[in-house]
mmCIF file with all atom_site columns, C-alpha atoms in Angstrom:
data_model
loop_
_atom_site.group_PDB
_atom_site.id
_atom_site.type_symbol
_atom_site.label_atom_id
_atom_site.label_alt_id
_atom_site.label_comp_id
_atom_site.label_asym_id
_atom_site.label_entity_id
_atom_site.label_seq_id
_atom_site.pdbx_PDB_ins_code
_atom_site.Cartn_x
_atom_site.Cartn_y
_atom_site.Cartn_z
_atom_site.occupancy
_atom_site.B_iso_or_equiv
_atom_site.pdbx_formal_charge
_atom_site.auth_seq_id
_atom_site.auth_comp_id
_atom_site.auth_asym_id
_atom_site.auth_atom_id
_atom_site.pdbx_PDB_model_num
ATOM 1   C CA . ASP A 1 1   ? 13.546  -5.076  4.464   1.00 62.00 ? 1   ASP A CA 1
ATOM 2   C CA . ALA A 1 2   ? 15.334  -5.462  1.147   1.00 68.00 ? 2   ALA A CA 1
ATOM 3   C CA . LYS A 1 3   ? 15.321  -2.209  -0.955  1.00 89.00 ? 3   LYS A CA 1
ATOM 4   C CA . THR A 1 4   ? 14.020  -1.458  -4.370  1.00 95.00 ? 4   THR A CA 1
ATOM 5   C CA . THR A 1 5   ? 15.128  1.163   -6.835  1.00 96.00 ? 5   THR A CA 1
ATOM 6   C CA . GLN A 1 6   ? 12.747  2.545   -9.377  1.00 97.00 ? 6   GLN A CA 1
ATOM 7   C CA . PRO A 1 7   ? 13.015  5.544   -11.781 1.00 97.00 ? 7   PRO A CA 1
ATOM 8   C CA . ASN A 1 8   ? 11.179  8.656   -10.267 1.00 97.00 ? 8   ASN A CA 1
ATOM 9   C CA . SER A 1 9   ? 8.972   9.163   -13.413 1.00 97.00 ? 9   SER A CA 1
ATOM 10  C CA . MET A 1 10  ? 8.332   7.867   -16.756 1.00 98.00 ? 10  MET A CA 1
ATOM 11  C CA . GLU A 1 11  ? 6.373   8.884   -19.674 1.00 97.00 ? 11  GLU A CA 1
ATOM 12  C CA . SER A 1 12  ? 4.492   6.805   -22.260 1.00 96.00 ? 12  SER A CA 1
ATOM 13  C CA . ASN A 1 13  ? 2.152   7.354   -25.212 1.00 96.00 ? 13  ASN A CA 1
ATOM 14  C CA . GLU A 1 14  ? -1.434  6.020   -25.041 1.00 96.00 ? 14  GLU A CA 1
ATOM 15  C CA . GLU A 1 15  ? -1.891  2.593   -26.459 1.00 96.00 ? 15  GLU A CA 1
ATOM 16  C CA . GLU A 1 16  ? 1.688   1.820   -26.317 1.00 96.00 ? 16  GLU A CA 1
ATOM 17  C CA . PRO A 1 17  ? 3.423   -0.758  -24.159 1.00 96.00 ? 17  PRO A CA 1
ATOM 18  C CA . VAL A 1 18  ? 5.141   0.483   -20.943 1.00 97.00 ? 18  VAL A CA 1
ATOM 19  C CA . HIS A 1 19  ? 8.026   -1.220  -19.293 1.00 98.00 ? 19  HIS A CA 1
ATOM 20  C CA . LEU A 1 20  ? 8.525   -0.100  -15.605 1.00 98.00 ? 20  LEU A CA 1
ATOM 21  C CA . PRO A 1 21  ? 11.857  -1.263  -14.277 1.00 98.00 ? 21  PRO A CA 1
ATOM 22  C CA . CYS A 1 22  ? 12.771  -2.250  -10.678 1.00 97.00 ? 22  CYS A CA 1
ATOM 23  C CA . ASN A 1 23  ? 16.115  -3.132  -9.215  1.00 97.00 ? 23  ASN A CA 1
ATOM 24  C CA . HIS A 1 24  ? 16.289  -5.236  -6.113  1.00 95.00 ? 24  HIS A CA 1
ATOM 25  C CA . SER A 1 25  ? 19.917  -6.645  -5.950  1.00 94.00 ? 25  SER A CA 1
ATOM 26  C CA . THR A 1 26  ? 19.514  -7.599  -2.086  1.00 91.00 ? 26  THR A CA 1
ATOM 27  C CA . ILE A 1 27  ? 16.431  -9.598  -2.580  1.00 92.00 ? 27  ILE A CA 1
ATOM 28  C CA . SER A 1 28  ? 16.392  -12.804 -0.469  1.00 89.00 ? 28  SER A CA 1
ATOM 29  C CA . GLY A 1 29  ? 15.299  -16.140 -1.706  1.00 87.00 ? 29  GLY A CA 1
ATOM 30  C CA . THR A 1 30  ? 11.841  -15.896 0.200   1.00 86.00 ? 30  THR A CA 1
ATOM 31  C CA . ASP A 1 31  ? 10.952  -12.359 -0.999  1.00 90.00 ? 31  ASP A CA 1
ATOM 32  C CA . TYR A 1 32  ? 8.343   -12.090 -3.381  1.00 91.00 ? 32  TYR A CA 1
ATOM 33  C CA . ILE A 1 33  ? 8.028   -9.068  -5.600  1.00 94.00 ? 33  ILE A CA 1
ATOM 34  C CA . HIS A 1 34  ? 4.937   -7.114  -5.507  1.00 94.00 ? 34  HIS A CA 1
ATOM 35  C CA . TRP A 1 35  ? 3.695   -4.284  -7.523  1.00 97.00 ? 35  TRP A CA 1
ATOM 36  C CA . TYR A 1 36  ? 1.087   -1.836  -6.328  1.00 97.00 ? 36  TYR A CA 1
ATOM 37  C CA . ARG A 1 37  ? -0.158  1.399   -7.999  1.00 98.00 ? 37  ARG A CA 1
ATOM 38  C CA . GLN A 1 38  ? -1.769  4.293   -6.562  1.00 97.00 ? 38  GLN A CA 1
ATOM 39  C CA . LEU A 1 39  ? -4.015  6.433   -8.945  1.00 96.00 ? 39  LEU A CA 1
ATOM 40  C CA . PRO A 1 40  ? -4.455  10.118  -8.183  1.00 93.00 ? 40  PRO A CA 1
ATOM 41  C CA . SER A 1 41  ? -6.607  10.723  -5.010  1.00 91.00 ? 41  SER A CA 1
ATOM 42  C CA . GLN A 1 42  ? -6.871  7.162   -4.282  1.00 94.00 ? 42  GLN A CA 1
ATOM 43  C CA . GLY A 1 43  ? -5.483  4.452   -2.071  1.00 96.00 ? 43  GLY A CA 1
ATOM 44  C CA . PRO A 1 44  ? -2.932  1.896   -3.475  1.00 97.00 ? 44  PRO A CA 1
ATOM 45  C CA . GLU A 1 45  ? -4.302  -0.910  -5.384  1.00 96.00 ? 45  GLU A CA 1
ATOM 46  C CA . TYR A 1 46  ? -2.525  -4.460  -5.995  1.00 95.00 ? 46  TYR A CA 1
ATOM 47  C CA . VAL A 1 47  ? -1.256  -4.999  -9.542  1.00 96.00 ? 47  VAL A CA 1
ATOM 48  C CA . ILE A 1 48  ? 0.635   -8.349  -9.741  1.00 95.00 ? 48  ILE A CA 1
ATOM 49  C CA . HIS A 1 49  ? 3.188   -10.403 -7.807  1.00 93.00 ? 49  HIS A CA 1
ATOM 50  C CA . GLY A 1 50  ? 5.833   -13.018 -8.477  1.00 93.00 ? 50  GLY A CA 1
ATOM 51  C CA . LEU A 1 51  ? 8.449   -15.231 -7.151  1.00 92.00 ? 51  LEU A CA 1
ATOM 52  C CA . THR A 1 52  ? 10.615  -16.584 -9.948  1.00 93.00 ? 52  THR A CA 1
ATOM 53  C CA . SER A 1 53  ? 8.761   -17.223 -13.036 1.00 91.00 ? 53  SER A CA 1
ATOM 54  C CA . ASN A 1 54  ? 7.158   -14.556 -15.169 1.00 93.00 ? 54  ASN A CA 1
ATOM 55  C CA . VAL A 1 55  ? 3.362   -13.745 -14.289 1.00 94.00 ? 55  VAL A CA 1
ATOM 56  C CA . ASN A 1 56  ? 0.542   -12.533 -16.416 1.00 95.00 ? 56  ASN A CA 1
ATOM 57  C CA . ASN A 1 57  ? -2.780  -11.294 -15.177 1.00 92.00 ? 57  ASN A CA 1
ATOM 58  C CA . ARG A 1 58  ? -5.580  -9.119  -16.542 1.00 91.00 ? 58  ARG A CA 1
ATOM 59  C CA . MET A 1 59  ? -3.658  -5.859  -15.495 1.00 90.00 ? 59  MET A CA 1
ATOM 60  C CA . ALA A 1 60  ? -0.138  -6.539  -16.367 1.00 96.00 ? 60  ALA A CA 1
ATOM 61  C CA . SER A 1 61  ? 2.613   -8.920  -16.708 1.00 97.00 ? 61  SER A CA 1
ATOM 62  C CA . LEU A 1 62  ? 5.706   -9.164  -14.504 1.00 98.00 ? 62  LEU A CA 1
ATOM 63  C CA . ALA A 1 63  ? 9.053   -10.300 -15.925 1.00 98.00 ? 63  ALA A CA 1
ATOM 64  C CA . ILE A 1 64  ? 11.406  -11.426 -13.355 1.00 97.00 ? 64  ILE A CA 1
ATOM 65  C CA . ALA A 1 65  ? 15.299  -11.652 -14.231 1.00 97.00 ? 65  ALA A CA 1
ATOM 66  C CA . GLU A 1 66  ? 16.819  -14.953 -13.921 1.00 95.00 ? 66  GLU A CA 1
ATOM 67  C CA . ASP A 1 67  ? 18.969  -13.933 -10.832 1.00 95.00 ? 67  ASP A CA 1
ATOM 68  C CA . ARG A 1 68  ? 15.968  -12.103 -9.376  1.00 96.00 ? 68  ARG A CA 1
ATOM 69  C CA . LYS A 1 69  ? 17.916  -8.860  -8.772  1.00 96.00 ? 69  LYS A CA 1
ATOM 70  C CA . SER A 1 70  ? 15.735  -7.035  -11.096 1.00 97.00 ? 70  SER A CA 1
ATOM 71  C CA . SER A 1 71  ? 12.037  -7.166  -12.554 1.00 97.00 ? 71  SER A CA 1
ATOM 72  C CA . THR A 1 72  ? 9.921   -5.165  -15.106 1.00 98.00 ? 72  THR A CA 1
ATOM 73  C CA . LEU A 1 73  ? 6.336   -4.577  -14.869 1.00 98.00 ? 73  LEU A CA 1
ATOM 74  C CA . ILE A 1 74  ? 4.702   -4.502  -18.324 1.00 98.00 ? 74  ILE A CA 1
ATOM 75  C CA . LEU A 1 75  ? 1.624   -2.803  -19.191 1.00 97.00 ? 75  LEU A CA 1
ATOM 76  C CA . HIS A 1 76  ? 0.845   -3.955  -22.651 1.00 94.00 ? 76  HIS A CA 1
ATOM 77  C CA . ARG A 1 77  ? -1.288  -1.051  -23.946 1.00 94.00 ? 77  ARG A CA 1
ATOM 78  C CA . ALA A 1 78  ? -1.386  1.991   -21.594 1.00 95.00 ? 78  ALA A CA 1
ATOM 79  C CA . THR A 1 79  ? -4.511  4.008   -21.406 1.00 96.00 ? 79  THR A CA 1
ATOM 80  C CA . LEU A 1 80  ? -5.016  7.352   -19.619 1.00 96.00 ? 80  LEU A CA 1
ATOM 81  C CA . ARG A 1 81  ? -6.423  5.418   -16.712 1.00 95.00 ? 81  ARG A CA 1
ATOM 82  C CA . ASP A 1 82  ? -3.053  3.809   -16.018 1.00 97.00 ? 82  ASP A CA 1
ATOM 83  C CA . ALA A 1 83  ? -1.344  7.268   -14.959 1.00 97.00 ? 83  ALA A CA 1
ATOM 84  C CA . ALA A 1 84  ? -0.457  6.486   -11.365 1.00 97.00 ? 84  ALA A CA 1
ATOM 85  C CA . VAL A 1 85  ? 2.663   5.955   -9.042  1.00 97.00 ? 85  VAL A CA 1
ATOM 86  C CA . TYR A 1 86  ? 3.643   2.555   -9.393  1.00 98.00 ? 86  TYR A CA 1
ATOM 87  C CA . TYR A 1 87  ? 5.401   0.857   -6.420  1.00 97.00 ? 87  TYR A CA 1
ATOM 88  C CA . CYS A 1 88  ? 7.779   -2.281  -6.607  1.00 97.00 ? 88  CYS A CA 1
ATOM 89  C CA . ILE A 1 89  ? 7.813   -3.824  -3.097  1.00 95.00 ? 89  ILE A CA 1
ATOM 90  C CA . LEU A 1 90  ? 9.759   -6.953  -1.867  1.00 92.00 ? 90  LEU A CA 1
ATOM 91  C CA . ARG A 1 91  ? 7.684   -8.715  0.663   1.00 88.00 ? 91  ARG A CA 1
ATOM 92  C CA . GLY A 1 92  ? 7.686   -12.005 2.564   1.00 77.00 ? 92  GLY A CA 1
ATOM 93  C CA . ASN A 1 93  ? 4.436   -13.963 2.444   1.00 67.00 ? 93  ASN A CA 1
ATOM 94  C CA . PHE A 1 94  ? 3.018   -15.360 5.591   1.00 69.00 ? 94  PHE A CA 1
ATOM 95  C CA . GLY A 1 95  ? 4.228   -13.877 8.799   1.00 74.00 ? 95  GLY A CA 1
ATOM 96  C CA . ASN A 1 96  ? 5.606   -10.630 7.330   1.00 77.00 ? 96  ASN A CA 1
ATOM 97  C CA . GLU A 1 97  ? 2.651   -9.030  5.418   1.00 84.00 ? 97  GLU A CA 1
ATOM 98  C CA . LYS A 1 98  ? 3.471   -5.407  5.768   1.00 88.00 ? 98  LYS A CA 1
ATOM 99  C CA . LEU A 1 99  ? 4.182   -3.354  2.675   1.00 91.00 ? 99  LEU A CA 1
ATOM 100 C CA . THR A 1 100 ? 7.287   -1.150  2.692   1.00 91.00 ? 100 THR A CA 1
ATOM 101 C CA . PHE A 1 101 ? 6.651   1.608   -0.003  1.00 93.00 ? 101 PHE A CA 1
ATOM 102 C CA . GLY A 1 102 ? 9.627   3.242   -1.636  1.00 91.00 ? 102 GLY A CA 1
ATOM 103 C CA . THR A 1 103 ? 9.281   6.412   -3.497  1.00 92.00 ? 103 THR A CA 1
ATOM 104 C CA . GLY A 1 104 ? 7.839   4.582   -6.801  1.00 96.00 ? 104 GLY A CA 1
ATOM 105 C CA . THR A 1 105 ? 7.670   5.652   -10.257 1.00 98.00 ? 105 THR A CA 1
ATOM 106 C CA . ARG A 1 106 ? 5.229   8.172   -11.403 1.00 97.00 ? 106 ARG A CA 1
ATOM 107 C CA . LEU A 1 107 ? 3.865   7.167   -14.776 1.00 98.00 ? 107 LEU A CA 1
ATOM 108 C CA . THR A 1 108 ? 2.466   9.853   -17.038 1.00 98.00 ? 108 THR A CA 1
ATOM 109 C CA . ILE A 1 109 ? 0.455   8.757   -20.232 1.00 97.00 ? 109 ILE A CA 1
ATOM 110 C CA . ILE A 1 110 ? 0.566   11.047  -23.046 1.00 96.00 ? 110 ILE A CA 1
ATOM 111 C CA . PRO A 1 111 ? -2.657  11.247  -25.123 1.00 95.00 ? 111 PRO A CA 1
ATOM 112 C CA . ASP B 2 1   ? -14.551 0.257   -4.876  1.00 88.00 ? 1   ASP B CA 1
ATOM 113 C CA . SER B 2 2   ? -12.116 -2.100  -2.707  1.00 89.00 ? 2   SER B CA 1
ATOM 114 C CA . GLY B 2 3   ? -14.787 -2.801  -0.191  1.00 94.00 ? 3   GLY B CA 1
ATOM 115 C CA . VAL B 2 4   ? -12.770 -1.349  2.569   1.00 97.00 ? 4   VAL B CA 1
ATOM 116 C CA . THR B 2 5   ? -14.506 1.747   4.158   1.00 98.00 ? 5   THR B CA 1
ATOM 117 C CA . GLN B 2 6   ? -12.965 4.536   6.193   1.00 98.00 ? 6   GLN B CA 1
ATOM 118 C CA . THR B 2 7   ? -14.533 7.373   8.020   1.00 98.00 ? 7   THR B CA 1
ATOM 119 C CA . PRO B 2 8   ? -14.310 10.217  8.141   1.00 98.00 ? 8   PRO B CA 1
ATOM 120 C CA . LYS B 2 9   ? -13.110 11.336  4.643   1.00 97.00 ? 9   LYS B CA 1
ATOM 121 C CA . HIS B 2 10  ? -11.778 14.606  5.954   1.00 97.00 ? 10  HIS B CA 1
ATOM 122 C CA . LEU B 2 11  ? -10.909 15.868  9.337   1.00 97.00 ? 11  LEU B CA 1
ATOM 123 C CA . ILE B 2 12  ? -9.549  19.326  10.284  1.00 98.00 ? 12  ILE B CA 1
ATOM 124 C CA . THR B 2 13  ? -8.443  19.674  14.047  1.00 98.00 ? 13  THR B CA 1
ATOM 125 C CA . ALA B 2 14  ? -6.155  21.812  16.037  1.00 98.00 ? 14  ALA B CA 1
ATOM 126 C CA . THR B 2 15  ? -2.857  21.074  17.583  1.00 98.00 ? 15  THR B CA 1
ATOM 127 C CA . GLY B 2 16  ? -3.021  19.423  20.956  1.00 98.00 ? 16  GLY B CA 1
ATOM 128 C CA . GLN B 2 17  ? -6.360  17.441  20.102  1.00 98.00 ? 17  GLN B CA 1
ATOM 129 C CA . ARG B 2 18  ? -7.284  13.928  19.789  1.00 98.00 ? 18  ARG B CA 1
ATOM 130 C CA . VAL B 2 19  ? -8.971  12.370  16.934  1.00 98.00 ? 19  VAL B CA 1
ATOM 131 C CA . THR B 2 20  ? -10.097 8.681   16.059  1.00 98.00 ? 20  THR B CA 1
ATOM 132 C CA . LEU B 2 21  ? -10.218 7.362   12.499  1.00 98.00 ? 21  LEU B CA 1
ATOM 133 C CA . ARG B 2 22  ? -12.345 4.337   11.761  1.00 98.00 ? 22  ARG B CA 1
ATOM 134 C CA . CYS B 2 23  ? -11.963 1.573   9.338   1.00 98.00 ? 23  CYS B CA 1
ATOM 135 C CA . SER B 2 24  ? -14.124 -1.292  8.131   1.00 98.00 ? 24  SER B CA 1
ATOM 136 C CA . PRO B 2 25  ? -12.493 -4.098  6.401   1.00 97.00 ? 25  PRO B CA 1
ATOM 137 C CA . ARG B 2 26  ? -13.664 -5.979  3.363   1.00 96.00 ? 26  ARG B CA 1
ATOM 138 C CA . SER B 2 27  ? -16.181 -8.746  4.361   1.00 95.00 ? 27  SER B CA 1
ATOM 139 C CA . GLY B 2 28  ? -14.219 -11.910 5.370   1.00 90.00 ? 28  GLY B CA 1
ATOM 140 C CA . ASP B 2 29  ? -10.881 -10.092 5.890   1.00 94.00 ? 29  ASP B CA 1
ATOM 141 C CA . LEU B 2 30  ? -9.327  -10.635 9.444   1.00 93.00 ? 30  LEU B CA 1
ATOM 142 C CA . SER B 2 31  ? -6.330  -8.532  9.073   1.00 94.00 ? 31  SER B CA 1
ATOM 143 C CA . VAL B 2 32  ? -6.329  -4.689  9.167   1.00 96.00 ? 32  VAL B CA 1
ATOM 144 C CA . TYR B 2 33  ? -3.298  -2.471  8.383   1.00 97.00 ? 33  TYR B CA 1
ATOM 145 C CA . TRP B 2 34  ? -2.796  1.203   8.739   1.00 98.00 ? 34  TRP B CA 1
ATOM 146 C CA . TYR B 2 35  ? -0.488  3.357   6.822   1.00 97.00 ? 35  TYR B CA 1
ATOM 147 C CA . GLN B 2 36  ? 0.399   7.060   6.735   1.00 97.00 ? 36  GLN B CA 1
ATOM 148 C CA . GLN B 2 37  ? 1.084   9.024   3.782   1.00 97.00 ? 37  GLN B CA 1
ATOM 149 C CA . SER B 2 38  ? 2.732   12.458  4.000   1.00 94.00 ? 38  SER B CA 1
ATOM 150 C CA . LEU B 2 39  ? 4.629   14.467  1.596   1.00 87.00 ? 39  LEU B CA 1
ATOM 151 C CA . ASP B 2 40  ? 8.096   14.112  3.148   1.00 85.00 ? 40  ASP B CA 1
ATOM 152 C CA . GLN B 2 41  ? 7.678   10.565  4.599   1.00 85.00 ? 41  GLN B CA 1
ATOM 153 C CA . GLY B 2 42  ? 5.718   8.923   1.639   1.00 90.00 ? 42  GLY B CA 1
ATOM 154 C CA . LEU B 2 43  ? 3.662   5.911   2.458   1.00 94.00 ? 43  LEU B CA 1
ATOM 155 C CA . GLN B 2 44  ? 4.666   4.281   5.798   1.00 95.00 ? 44  GLN B CA 1
ATOM 156 C CA . PHE B 2 45  ? 3.271   1.239   7.536   1.00 96.00 ? 45  PHE B CA 1
ATOM 157 C CA . LEU B 2 46  ? 1.985   2.014   11.077  1.00 97.00 ? 46  LEU B CA 1
ATOM 158 C CA . ILE B 2 47  ? 0.437   -1.076  12.536  1.00 97.00 ? 47  ILE B CA 1
ATOM 159 C CA . GLN B 2 48  ? -1.226  -4.390  11.466  1.00 95.00 ? 48  GLN B CA 1
ATOM 160 C CA . TYR B 2 49  ? -4.004  -6.360  13.488  1.00 96.00 ? 49  TYR B CA 1
ATOM 161 C CA . TYR B 2 50  ? -5.093  -9.815  12.832  1.00 93.00 ? 50  TYR B CA 1
ATOM 162 C CA . ASN B 2 51  ? -8.450  -10.930 14.401  1.00 93.00 ? 51  ASN B CA 1
ATOM 163 C CA . GLY B 2 52  ? -8.166  -8.419  17.270  1.00 95.00 ? 52  GLY B CA 1
ATOM 164 C CA . GLU B 2 53  ? -4.775  -8.993  18.064  1.00 95.00 ? 53  GLU B CA 1
ATOM 165 C CA . GLU B 2 54  ? -1.694  -6.733  17.182  1.00 96.00 ? 54  GLU B CA 1
ATOM 166 C CA . ARG B 2 55  ? 0.471   -8.673  14.698  1.00 93.00 ? 55  ARG B CA 1
ATOM 167 C CA . ALA B 2 56  ? 3.085   -6.214  13.541  1.00 93.00 ? 56  ALA B CA 1
ATOM 168 C CA . LYS B 2 57  ? 4.174   -2.649  14.248  1.00 95.00 ? 57  LYS B CA 1
ATOM 169 C CA . GLY B 2 58  ? 5.951   -0.279  12.112  1.00 94.00 ? 58  GLY B CA 1
ATOM 170 C CA . ASN B 2 59  ? 6.748   3.446   12.558  1.00 85.00 ? 59  ASN B CA 1
ATOM 171 C CA . ILE B 2 60  ? 3.919   4.192   14.765  1.00 95.00 ? 60  ILE B CA 1
ATOM 172 C CA . LEU B 2 61  ? 4.461   7.010   17.354  1.00 96.00 ? 61  LEU B CA 1
ATOM 173 C CA . GLU B 2 62  ? 3.770   6.431   21.028  1.00 96.00 ? 62  GLU B CA 1
ATOM 174 C CA . ARG B 2 63  ? 0.871   9.185   20.737  1.00 97.00 ? 63  ARG B CA 1
ATOM 175 C CA . PHE B 2 64  ? -0.900  6.893   18.289  1.00 98.00 ? 64  PHE B CA 1
ATOM 176 C CA . SER B 2 65  ? -2.732  3.698   19.257  1.00 97.00 ? 65  SER B CA 1
ATOM 177 C CA . ALA B 2 66  ? -5.090  1.423   17.466  1.00 98.00 ? 66  ALA B CA 1
ATOM 178 C CA . GLN B 2 67  ? -7.367  -1.614  18.075  1.00 97.00 ? 67  GLN B CA 1
ATOM 179 C CA . GLN B 2 68  ? -9.450  -4.051  16.235  1.00 98.00 ? 68  GLN B CA 1
ATOM 180 C CA . PHE B 2 69  ? -12.909 -4.863  17.606  1.00 97.00 ? 69  PHE B CA 1
ATOM 181 C CA . PRO B 2 70  ? -14.626 -8.095  17.640  1.00 96.00 ? 70  PRO B CA 1
ATOM 182 C CA . ASP B 2 71  ? -16.738 -7.158  14.627  1.00 96.00 ? 71  ASP B CA 1
ATOM 183 C CA . LEU B 2 72  ? -13.187 -6.720  12.804  1.00 96.00 ? 72  LEU B CA 1
ATOM 184 C CA . HIS B 2 73  ? -13.552 -2.822  12.359  1.00 97.00 ? 73  HIS B CA 1
ATOM 185 C CA . SER B 2 74  ? -10.485 -0.969  13.445  1.00 98.00 ? 74  SER B CA 1
ATOM 186 C CA . GLU B 2 75  ? -9.911  2.444   14.996  1.00 98.00 ? 75  GLU B CA 1
ATOM 187 C CA . LEU B 2 76  ? -6.529  4.340   14.886  1.00 98.00 ? 76  LEU B CA 1
ATOM 188 C CA . ASN B 2 77  ? -6.501  6.988   17.587  1.00 98.00 ? 77  ASN B CA 1
ATOM 189 C CA . LEU B 2 78  ? -4.017  10.039  17.258  1.00 98.00 ? 78  LEU B CA 1
ATOM 190 C CA . SER B 2 79  ? -3.441  12.086  20.213  1.00 98.00 ? 79  SER B CA 1
ATOM 191 C CA . SER B 2 80  ? -1.700  15.290  21.214  1.00 98.00 ? 80  SER B CA 1
ATOM 192 C CA . LEU B 2 81  ? -1.636  16.132  17.611  1.00 98.00 ? 81  LEU B CA 1
ATOM 193 C CA . GLU B 2 82  ? 1.076   18.101  15.954  1.00 97.00 ? 82  GLU B CA 1
ATOM 194 C CA . LEU B 2 83  ? 1.407   19.875  12.684  1.00 96.00 ? 83  LEU B CA 1
ATOM 195 C CA . GLY B 2 84  ? 3.630   17.112  11.246  1.00 95.00 ? 84  GLY B CA 1
ATOM 196 C CA . ASP B 2 85  ? 0.779   14.586  11.809  1.00 97.00 ? 85  ASP B CA 1
ATOM 197 C CA . SER B 2 86  ? -1.221  16.239  8.885   1.00 97.00 ? 86  SER B CA 1
ATOM 198 C CA . ALA B 2 87  ? -1.271  13.245  6.250   1.00 97.00 ? 87  ALA B CA 1
ATOM 199 C CA . LEU B 2 88  ? -3.398  10.886  4.450   1.00 98.00 ? 88  LEU B CA 1
ATOM 200 C CA . TYR B 2 89  ? -4.212  7.832   6.571   1.00 98.00 ? 89  TYR B CA 1
ATOM 201 C CA . PHE B 2 90  ? -4.977  4.703   4.686   1.00 98.00 ? 90  PHE B CA 1
ATOM 202 C CA . CYS B 2 91  ? -6.516  1.517   6.117   1.00 98.00 ? 91  CYS B CA 1
ATOM 203 C CA . ALA B 2 92  ? -6.217  -1.731  4.268   1.00 97.00 ? 92  ALA B CA 1
ATOM 204 C CA . SER B 2 93  ? -7.366  -5.215  4.910   1.00 96.00 ? 93  SER B CA 1
ATOM 205 C CA . SER B 2 94  ? -6.346  -8.762  3.503   1.00 93.00 ? 94  SER B CA 1
ATOM 206 C CA . VAL B 2 95  ? -7.677  -12.346 4.107   1.00 86.00 ? 95  VAL B CA 1
ATOM 207 C CA . LEU B 2 96  ? -4.293  -13.364 5.615   1.00 74.00 ? 96  LEU B CA 1
ATOM 208 C CA . GLN B 2 97  ? -3.644  -17.245 4.691   1.00 70.00 ? 97  GLN B CA 1
ATOM 209 C CA . ALA B 2 98  ? -0.415  -19.236 4.872   1.00 65.00 ? 98  ALA B CA 1
ATOM 210 C CA . GLN B 2 99  ? -0.787  -19.847 1.185   1.00 68.00 ? 99  GLN B CA 1
ATOM 211 C CA . GLY B 2 100 ? -1.708  -17.123 -1.340  1.00 67.00 ? 100 GLY B CA 1
ATOM 212 C CA . VAL B 2 101 ? -0.924  -13.711 -2.114  1.00 73.00 ? 101 VAL B CA 1
ATOM 213 C CA . ASN B 2 102 ? -2.335  -11.984 0.768   1.00 80.00 ? 102 ASN B CA 1
ATOM 214 C CA . GLU B 2 103 ? -3.149  -9.005  -1.446  1.00 89.00 ? 103 GLU B CA 1
ATOM 215 C CA . GLN B 2 104 ? -3.999  -5.852  0.589   1.00 94.00 ? 104 GLN B CA 1
ATOM 216 C CA . PHE B 2 105 ? -7.166  -3.871  -0.278  1.00 96.00 ? 105 PHE B CA 1
ATOM 217 C CA . PHE B 2 106 ? -6.901  -0.314  0.468   1.00 97.00 ? 106 PHE B CA 1
ATOM 218 C CA . GLY B 2 107 ? -9.676  2.213   1.555   1.00 97.00 ? 107 GLY B CA 1
ATOM 219 C CA . PRO B 2 108 ? -10.018 5.577   0.280   1.00 97.00 ? 108 PRO B CA 1
ATOM 220 C CA . GLY B 2 109 ? -8.102  7.191   3.095   1.00 97.00 ? 109 GLY B CA 1
ATOM 221 C CA . THR B 2 110 ? -8.788  9.829   5.755   1.00 98.00 ? 110 THR B CA 1
ATOM 222 C CA . ARG B 2 111 ? -7.212  13.251  5.085   1.00 97.00 ? 111 ARG B CA 1
ATOM 223 C CA . LEU B 2 112 ? -6.218  14.706  8.441   1.00 98.00 ? 112 LEU B CA 1
ATOM 224 C CA . THR B 2 113 ? -5.197  18.455  8.727   1.00 97.00 ? 113 THR B CA 1
ATOM 225 C CA . VAL B 2 114 ? -3.898  19.769  11.880  1.00 97.00 ? 114 VAL B CA 1
ATOM 226 C CA . LEU B 2 115 ? -4.029  23.609  12.253  1.00 96.00 ? 115 LEU B CA 1
#
């Protein structure tokens, strides 16, 4: 599985945007970029995914570099509830569904 | 609430013993995944089942086994337990289709403590 690199930790002020970076220089053409997060004492939850184009959903936005070697998860207005470990994961689609978690980025929200 | 249920929530047992963890997937999901989360190894994929058949295998020890039953619930059996097996065990489920994100929905986990 291709590897991803994320900062170990980040801090952000409440109600401000947060940009969580992820490097994946060995990404293959068929790899999707997935983001999951794990809130304290809970199982991981899906946030967003993309292939080539930028994506938006109710939780976040995903900006993907043109060469696909990096991506950024954007939380537009962080709340205390967004404090979690965020995982950037490369995954094929049908036929290779397992998630390979790295160490993720621990996001702390400052009130 | 993801719709995935896991029992028990907590399990405390002794080395050498055998335990069974149970998972009920979301209604309609045919695929079940098991993951282990420990302090030193992080979150690791163990095994995946699809409609009763093993579909993918990860870093699952030979002492561990799993199965998925006709009603789609799954069990993870851990035997000859060692101190290092102490971890959180998560079950996830997904629809699994050729098209679509195949998002995985995770249960709340079972915390296993081996003394």
